[in-house]
Amino acid sequence: MTKPPLALYLAAPRGFCAGVDRAIKIVEMALRKWGAPVYVRHEIVHNKFVVDRLREQGAVFVEELEDCPDDRPVIFSAHGVPKAVPAQAQARNMIYVDATCPLVSKVHIEAERHHEAGLQIIMIGHSGHPETVGTMGQLPPGEVLLVETVEDVAKVEVRDPSKLAFVTQTTLSIDDTAGIVAALRAQFPQIIGPHKEDICYATTNRQEAVKAMAPKIDAMLVVGAPNSSNSRRLVEVASRAGCSYAQLVQRATEIDWRAIDGISSIGITAGASAPEELVDEVIATLRTRYDVTVTEVETATENVEFKVPRALREPA
Ligand code: 0JX
Ligand code: SF4
């Protein structure tokens, strides 16, 4: 039986960013240096496949520091942690390695700098997301107020409208955030902030690539996890850019074949925490049903790399 043709457009950049690469390396190097078990507070990155593979090598994933013994090393996830977490680890004399992405740490430092200058901070982010919890947890309660939407801006109760700064989560929608920043600047003309927002290069590039592809395709598959903020944003971007069907898939088994029945073109991208093997798996599975022609749509090149902490580069 002949297979129907399928034009497959592959977004570039897609998948792992420099922060994820570094975070995974940190866990692997910690296991080599200290042996198993090494504890990891929260999923090192939001991907079950990555977490399961590290677990097989001896990593133990927990949600809170209280769930770790004093005498084993612990790693903090790429999303960042409230200040109290390393403080508690220190108080317990634990060995800890912080895998917070340097671009998230940069936002932590920004928040602290504004606080030292006497400003109250408004954070644009998703409530309960570990990065938001971590960034807000850099300062005492009440010093960072959270807004998630333009509507929230109208409701926010600040101490002094002339003494404000804003920071953002790194994995937000570029377009939604621009709207919230505009609302903040309109309501608080003296607010201080970054030039645009704190969305990182990887989030920006992955969203741009999806925007460029969306008009060419009947459907879009985003390889990524349901708890991955940056991956979910890619699904939204595709839909808003005119792609009539966009689905988040953790791996090939989640493809909804009925929903994509009859399509002649498809786009594929992957969130910053999704391994390339899973993209390969999705493409290989599409090939079992379609005569696939792959075209890469490259809208940016990336050459960012982050060093692992010195403690891991030195022998035990
Ligand atoms: O949910 P997020 O997109 O923040 O995290 P994920 O999917 O683990 O991506 C990598 C870590 C990003 C931190 O900024
Ligand atoms: Fe760092 Fe951006 Fe990757 Fe998050 S998505 S880990 S901020 S590079």
Short mmCIF file of C-alpha atoms and ligand atoms in Angstrom, two decimals:
data_model
loop_
_atom_site.label_atom_id
_atom_site.label_comp_id
_atom_site.label_asym_id
_atom_site.label_seq_id
_atom_site.Cartn_x
_atom_site.Cartn_y
_atom_site.Cartn_z
CA MET A 1 0.00 0.00 0.00
CA THR A 2 1.40 3.44 -0.87
CA LYS A 3 1.63 5.90 1.97
CA PRO A 4 0.20 9.42 1.63
CA PRO A 5 2.83 12.19 1.30
CA LEU A 6 3.54 14.38 4.35
CA ALA A 7 5.65 17.54 4.29
CA LEU A 8 7.27 17.70 7.72
CA TYR A 9 8.73 21.02 8.87
CA LEU A 10 11.17 20.77 11.73
CA ALA A 11 11.69 23.88 13.84
CA ALA A 12 15.22 25.06 14.57
CA PRO A 13 16.10 25.83 17.25
CA ARG A 14 14.10 23.25 19.22
CA GLY A 15 14.68 21.09 22.28
CA PHE A 16 17.41 21.37 24.88
CA CYS A 17 18.63 24.83 25.86
CA ALA A 18 21.95 25.58 27.56
CA GLY A 19 20.36 25.65 31.02
CA VAL A 20 18.83 22.19 30.61
CA ASP A 21 22.01 20.76 29.19
CA ARG A 22 23.93 22.06 32.18
CA ALA A 23 21.35 20.86 34.73
CA ILE A 24 21.36 17.30 33.38
CA LYS A 25 25.17 17.29 33.27
CA ILE A 26 25.23 18.41 36.91
CA VAL A 27 23.20 15.37 37.98
CA GLU A 28 25.30 12.99 35.88
CA MET A 29 28.57 14.45 37.18
CA ALA A 30 27.32 14.39 40.77
CA LEU A 31 26.50 10.70 40.41
CA ARG A 32 29.99 10.05 39.08
CA LYS A 33 31.63 12.10 41.80
CA TRP A 34 29.68 10.96 44.84
CA GLY A 35 28.04 7.74 43.66
CA ALA A 36 24.36 6.86 44.12
CA PRO A 37 22.11 7.94 45.59
CA VAL A 38 22.22 11.65 44.74
CA TYR A 39 19.03 13.50 45.67
CA VAL A 40 17.40 16.01 43.32
CA ARG A 41 14.91 18.52 44.67
CA HIS A 42 12.07 18.68 42.10
CA GLU A 43 12.32 17.26 38.55
CA ILE A 44 15.72 18.49 37.34
CA VAL A 45 13.88 19.65 34.19
CA HIS A 46 10.22 19.05 33.39
CA ASN A 47 10.57 15.86 31.38
CA LYS A 48 9.64 12.38 32.55
CA PHE A 49 12.01 10.70 30.08
CA VAL A 50 15.00 12.69 31.40
CA VAL A 51 13.98 12.10 35.01
CA ASP A 52 13.44 8.34 34.53
CA ARG A 53 16.84 7.93 32.88
CA LEU A 54 18.61 9.75 35.72
CA ARG A 55 16.62 7.74 38.25
CA GLU A 56 17.95 4.55 36.64
CA GLN A 57 21.47 5.91 37.22
CA GLY A 58 20.80 6.47 40.91
CA ALA A 59 19.18 9.90 41.24
CA VAL A 60 16.36 10.15 43.76
CA PHE A 61 13.77 12.84 43.00
CA VAL A 62 11.97 14.51 45.91
CA GLU A 63 9.84 17.64 46.19
CA GLU A 64 11.25 19.08 49.42
CA LEU A 65 14.63 19.28 51.12
CA GLU A 66 12.99 17.70 54.19
CA ASP A 67 12.73 14.49 52.14
CA CYS A 68 16.54 14.25 51.78
CA PRO A 69 18.93 12.70 54.32
CA ASP A 70 21.68 14.93 55.75
CA ASP A 71 24.47 12.71 54.49
CA ARG A 72 23.78 12.57 50.74
CA PRO A 73 24.36 15.32 48.16
CA VAL A 74 21.31 17.20 46.86
CA ILE A 75 20.87 19.11 43.62
CA PHE A 76 18.41 21.97 43.11
CA SER A 77 16.51 21.91 39.80
CA ALA A 78 17.06 24.21 36.80
CA HIS A 79 14.00 26.28 37.75
CA GLY A 80 15.59 27.80 40.87
CA VAL A 81 14.75 27.66 44.56
CA PRO A 82 13.70 30.13 47.26
CA LYS A 83 16.61 31.46 49.32
CA ALA A 84 15.47 29.42 52.32
CA VAL A 85 16.35 26.16 50.55
CA PRO A 86 20.16 26.54 50.28
CA ALA A 87 20.07 28.16 53.73
CA GLN A 88 18.44 25.03 55.19
CA ALA A 89 20.88 22.77 53.34
CA GLN A 90 23.76 24.76 54.80
CA ALA A 91 22.27 24.62 58.30
CA ARG A 92 22.09 20.82 57.95
CA ASN A 93 25.71 20.68 56.68
CA MET A 94 24.57 19.03 53.48
CA ILE A 95 26.52 18.92 50.23
CA TYR A 96 24.37 20.73 47.68
CA VAL A 97 24.79 21.77 44.06
CA ASP A 98 22.57 24.43 42.56
CA ALA A 99 21.51 23.59 38.98
CA THR A 100 19.44 26.77 38.66
CA CYS A 101 19.92 28.08 35.12
CA PRO A 102 22.25 31.11 35.16
CA LEU A 103 19.55 33.05 33.31
CA VAL A 104 17.13 32.38 36.17
CA SER A 105 19.80 33.32 38.71
CA LYS A 106 20.24 36.58 36.80
CA VAL A 107 16.57 37.39 37.50
CA HIS A 108 17.07 36.51 41.18
CA ILE A 109 19.97 38.98 41.32
CA GLU A 110 17.91 41.64 39.54
CA ALA A 111 15.11 41.24 42.11
CA GLU A 112 17.56 41.52 44.96
CA ARG A 113 19.17 44.62 43.49
CA HIS A 114 15.77 46.35 43.17
CA HIS A 115 14.92 45.37 46.74
CA GLU A 116 18.18 46.85 48.01
CA ALA A 117 17.29 50.07 46.18
CA GLY A 118 14.05 50.20 48.20
CA LEU A 119 11.71 49.08 45.43
CA GLN A 120 8.80 46.69 45.72
CA ILE A 121 8.73 44.14 42.91
CA ILE A 122 5.99 42.92 40.63
CA MET A 123 6.70 39.53 39.11
CA ILE A 124 4.98 38.45 35.90
CA GLY A 125 4.72 34.67 36.10
CA HIS A 126 2.53 31.63 36.61
CA SER A 127 1.32 31.08 40.15
CA GLY A 128 2.78 27.94 41.76
CA HIS A 129 5.36 27.33 39.02
CA PRO A 130 8.69 26.43 40.70
CA GLU A 131 10.54 29.25 38.93
CA THR A 132 8.01 31.81 40.18
CA VAL A 133 8.14 30.32 43.68
CA GLY A 134 11.96 30.45 43.53
CA THR A 135 12.20 34.03 42.28
CA MET A 136 9.57 35.33 44.72
CA GLY A 137 11.37 33.42 47.47
CA GLN A 138 14.53 35.49 47.00
CA LEU A 139 12.90 38.25 49.05
CA PRO A 140 10.81 38.46 52.22
CA PRO A 141 7.05 37.87 51.91
CA GLY A 142 5.17 40.86 50.48
CA GLU A 143 8.20 42.25 48.67
CA VAL A 144 7.31 40.49 45.41
CA LEU A 145 3.73 40.66 44.12
CA LEU A 146 2.61 38.27 41.41
CA VAL A 147 0.61 39.20 38.31
CA GLU A 148 -0.41 36.59 35.74
CA THR A 149 -2.64 38.62 33.40
CA VAL A 150 -3.44 42.16 32.24
CA GLU A 151 -6.53 41.97 34.48
CA ASP A 152 -4.32 41.25 37.52
CA VAL A 153 -2.40 44.50 36.88
CA ALA A 154 -5.53 46.56 37.52
CA LYS A 155 -6.04 44.77 40.84
CA VAL A 156 -2.49 44.78 42.23
CA GLU A 157 -2.11 46.64 45.52
CA VAL A 158 1.33 48.23 45.77
CA ARG A 159 3.00 50.01 48.69
CA ASP A 160 4.11 53.06 46.73
CA PRO A 161 3.46 53.40 42.96
CA SER A 162 6.61 55.51 42.60
CA LYS A 163 8.87 52.79 44.03
CA LEU A 164 8.33 49.76 41.85
CA ALA A 165 10.26 47.39 39.62
CA PHE A 166 9.20 44.33 37.64
CA VAL A 167 10.78 41.00 36.75
CA THR A 168 9.39 38.03 34.82
CA GLN A 169 9.56 34.26 34.56
CA THR A 170 11.95 33.23 31.77
CA THR A 171 9.59 30.89 29.92
CA LEU A 172 6.52 33.06 29.27
CA SER A 173 4.73 33.88 26.02
CA ILE A 174 6.55 36.82 24.43
CA ASP A 175 3.29 38.31 23.14
CA ASP A 176 1.23 37.92 26.33
CA THR A 177 4.08 39.32 28.40
CA ALA A 178 4.42 42.38 26.14
CA GLY A 179 0.75 43.11 26.87
CA ILE A 180 1.21 42.76 30.64
CA VAL A 181 4.36 44.92 30.61
CA ALA A 182 2.49 47.62 28.65
CA ALA A 183 -0.33 47.52 31.23
CA LEU A 184 2.20 47.81 34.09
CA ARG A 185 3.95 50.76 32.45
CA ALA A 186 0.62 52.47 31.80
CA GLN A 187 -0.57 52.03 35.39
CA PHE A 188 2.80 52.72 37.04
CA PRO A 189 4.72 55.11 34.75
CA GLN A 190 7.73 55.12 37.09
CA ILE A 191 8.14 51.34 37.22
CA ILE A 192 11.68 50.13 36.56
CA GLY A 193 12.38 46.95 34.62
CA PRO A 194 14.45 45.20 32.01
CA HIS A 195 14.43 46.63 28.47
CA LYS A 196 11.60 44.24 27.50
CA GLU A 197 11.20 41.38 30.03
CA ASP A 198 13.31 38.50 31.38
CA ILE A 199 12.23 35.86 28.87
CA CYS A 200 15.36 33.93 27.90
CA TYR A 201 16.97 33.48 24.48
CA ALA A 202 15.82 29.84 24.23
CA THR A 203 12.17 30.60 24.95
CA THR A 204 12.30 33.50 22.48
CA ASN A 205 13.95 31.51 19.69
CA ARG A 206 11.62 28.51 20.04
CA GLN A 207 8.55 30.74 19.89
CA GLU A 208 9.92 32.65 16.86
CA ALA A 209 10.60 29.39 14.99
CA VAL A 210 7.03 28.21 15.62
CA LYS A 211 5.63 31.54 14.40
CA ALA A 212 7.62 31.25 11.18
CA MET A 213 6.37 27.70 10.55
CA ALA A 214 2.73 28.00 11.54
CA PRO A 215 1.42 29.50 8.26
CA LYS A 216 2.94 26.59 6.27
CA ILE A 217 1.37 23.73 8.19
CA ASP A 218 -1.94 21.92 8.84
CA ALA A 219 -0.89 20.69 12.28
CA MET A 220 1.84 21.14 14.85
CA LEU A 221 3.22 18.67 17.37
CA VAL A 222 5.18 20.06 20.29
CA VAL A 223 7.28 17.44 22.04
CA GLY A 224 7.23 18.30 25.72
CA ALA A 225 5.64 17.66 29.09
CA PRO A 226 2.34 19.00 30.43
CA ASN A 227 4.14 20.63 33.37
CA SER A 228 6.69 22.35 31.11
CA SER A 229 5.80 26.03 30.88
CA ASN A 230 7.95 26.78 27.84
CA SER A 231 6.60 23.74 25.95
CA ARG A 232 2.98 24.68 26.63
CA ARG A 233 3.65 28.19 25.39
CA LEU A 234 4.80 26.72 22.06
CA VAL A 235 1.39 25.05 21.59
CA GLU A 236 -0.33 28.40 22.26
CA VAL A 237 1.99 30.25 19.89
CA ALA A 238 1.26 27.75 17.10
CA SER A 239 -2.51 28.05 17.56
CA ARG A 240 -2.42 31.82 17.68
CA ALA A 241 -0.19 32.01 14.62
CA GLY A 242 -2.90 30.27 12.62
CA CYS A 243 -2.14 26.57 12.94
CA SER A 244 -5.56 24.92 13.20
CA TYR A 245 -4.35 21.94 15.24
CA ALA A 246 -1.54 22.04 17.80
CA GLN A 247 -0.88 19.24 20.30
CA LEU A 248 1.60 18.71 23.10
CA VAL A 249 2.96 15.15 23.01
CA GLN A 250 5.31 13.61 25.56
CA ARG A 251 6.24 10.97 23.03
CA ALA A 252 5.00 9.22 19.87
CA THR A 253 2.39 7.12 21.68
CA GLU A 254 0.44 10.31 22.48
CA ILE A 255 -0.10 11.35 18.85
CA ASP A 256 -3.83 11.63 18.20
CA TRP A 257 -3.97 10.03 14.72
CA ARG A 258 -7.66 10.76 14.25
CA ALA A 259 -7.10 14.48 14.84
CA ILE A 260 -4.40 14.69 12.16
CA ASP A 261 -6.14 12.43 9.66
CA GLY A 262 -6.00 13.85 6.13
CA ILE A 263 -3.26 16.44 6.74
CA SER A 264 -0.57 17.01 4.10
CA SER A 265 1.86 19.07 6.20
CA ILE A 266 2.96 19.04 9.82
CA GLY A 267 5.33 21.04 12.00
CA ILE A 268 7.40 19.58 14.81
CA THR A 269 9.18 21.36 17.60
CA ALA A 270 10.29 20.47 21.13
CA GLY A 271 10.34 22.36 24.40
CA ALA A 272 13.64 23.27 26.07
CA SER A 273 13.42 20.20 28.34
CA ALA A 274 12.57 17.62 25.64
CA PRO A 275 15.38 15.34 24.40
CA GLU A 276 16.03 15.06 20.66
CA GLU A 277 15.53 11.27 20.86
CA LEU A 278 11.84 11.90 21.45
CA VAL A 279 11.67 14.13 18.36
CA ASP A 280 13.35 11.32 16.40
CA GLU A 281 10.82 8.87 17.79
CA VAL A 282 7.89 11.06 16.67
CA ILE A 283 9.35 11.43 13.16
CA ALA A 284 10.05 7.69 12.88
CA THR A 285 6.46 6.95 13.92
CA LEU A 286 5.07 9.41 11.35
CA ARG A 287 7.17 7.60 8.73
CA THR A 288 5.34 4.34 9.46
CA ARG A 289 2.12 5.92 8.15
CA TYR A 290 3.27 8.65 5.73
CA ASP A 291 5.80 9.19 3.00
CA VAL A 292 7.61 11.94 4.93
CA THR A 293 9.78 14.72 3.45
CA VAL A 294 11.64 16.67 6.15
CA THR A 295 12.53 20.37 5.78
CA GLU A 296 14.22 22.22 8.62
CA VAL A 297 12.97 25.77 9.24
CA GLU A 298 15.86 27.58 10.88
CA THR A 299 15.10 31.03 12.26
CA ALA A 300 18.10 31.39 14.60
CA THR A 301 21.32 29.66 15.56
CA GLU A 302 22.30 29.11 19.17
CA ASN A 303 25.76 28.76 20.64
CA VAL A 304 25.10 29.41 24.32
CA GLU A 305 26.86 27.11 26.78
CA PHE A 306 26.99 27.26 30.57
CA LYS A 307 29.77 25.81 32.69
CA VAL A 308 28.92 23.37 35.48
CA PRO A 309 29.75 24.56 39.03
CA ARG A 310 33.40 24.26 40.03
CA ALA A 311 32.64 21.77 42.83
CA LEU A 312 31.81 19.19 40.17
CA ARG A 313 34.89 19.82 38.11
CA GLU A 314 37.10 18.97 41.09
CA PRO A 315 37.67 15.41 42.31
CA ALA A 316 35.73 14.19 45.37
O1 0JX B 1 8.33 24.71 33.06
P1 0JX B 1 9.57 25.32 32.46
O2 0JX B 1 9.43 25.64 31.03
O3 0JX B 1 10.03 26.47 33.27
O4 0JX B 1 10.73 24.24 32.66
P2 0JX B 1 11.28 23.05 31.80
O5 0JX B 1 10.28 22.49 30.88
O6 0JX B 1 11.91 22.11 32.76
O7 0JX B 1 12.39 23.77 30.90
C1 0JX B 1 13.70 23.90 31.27
C2 0JX B 1 13.95 24.67 32.52
C3 0JX B 1 13.61 26.10 32.36
C4 0JX B 1 13.90 26.99 33.29
O8 0JX B 1 13.77 28.28 32.96
FE1 SF4 B 2 17.73 28.75 31.14
FE2 SF4 B 2 15.99 29.60 29.31
FE3 SF4 B 2 16.65 27.08 29.40
FE4 SF4 B 2 15.15 28.11 31.33
S1 SF4 B 2 14.58 27.86 29.19
S2 SF4 B 2 16.86 26.71 31.56
S3 SF4 B 2 16.05 30.17 31.46
S4 SF4 B 2 18.05 28.81 28.94
#
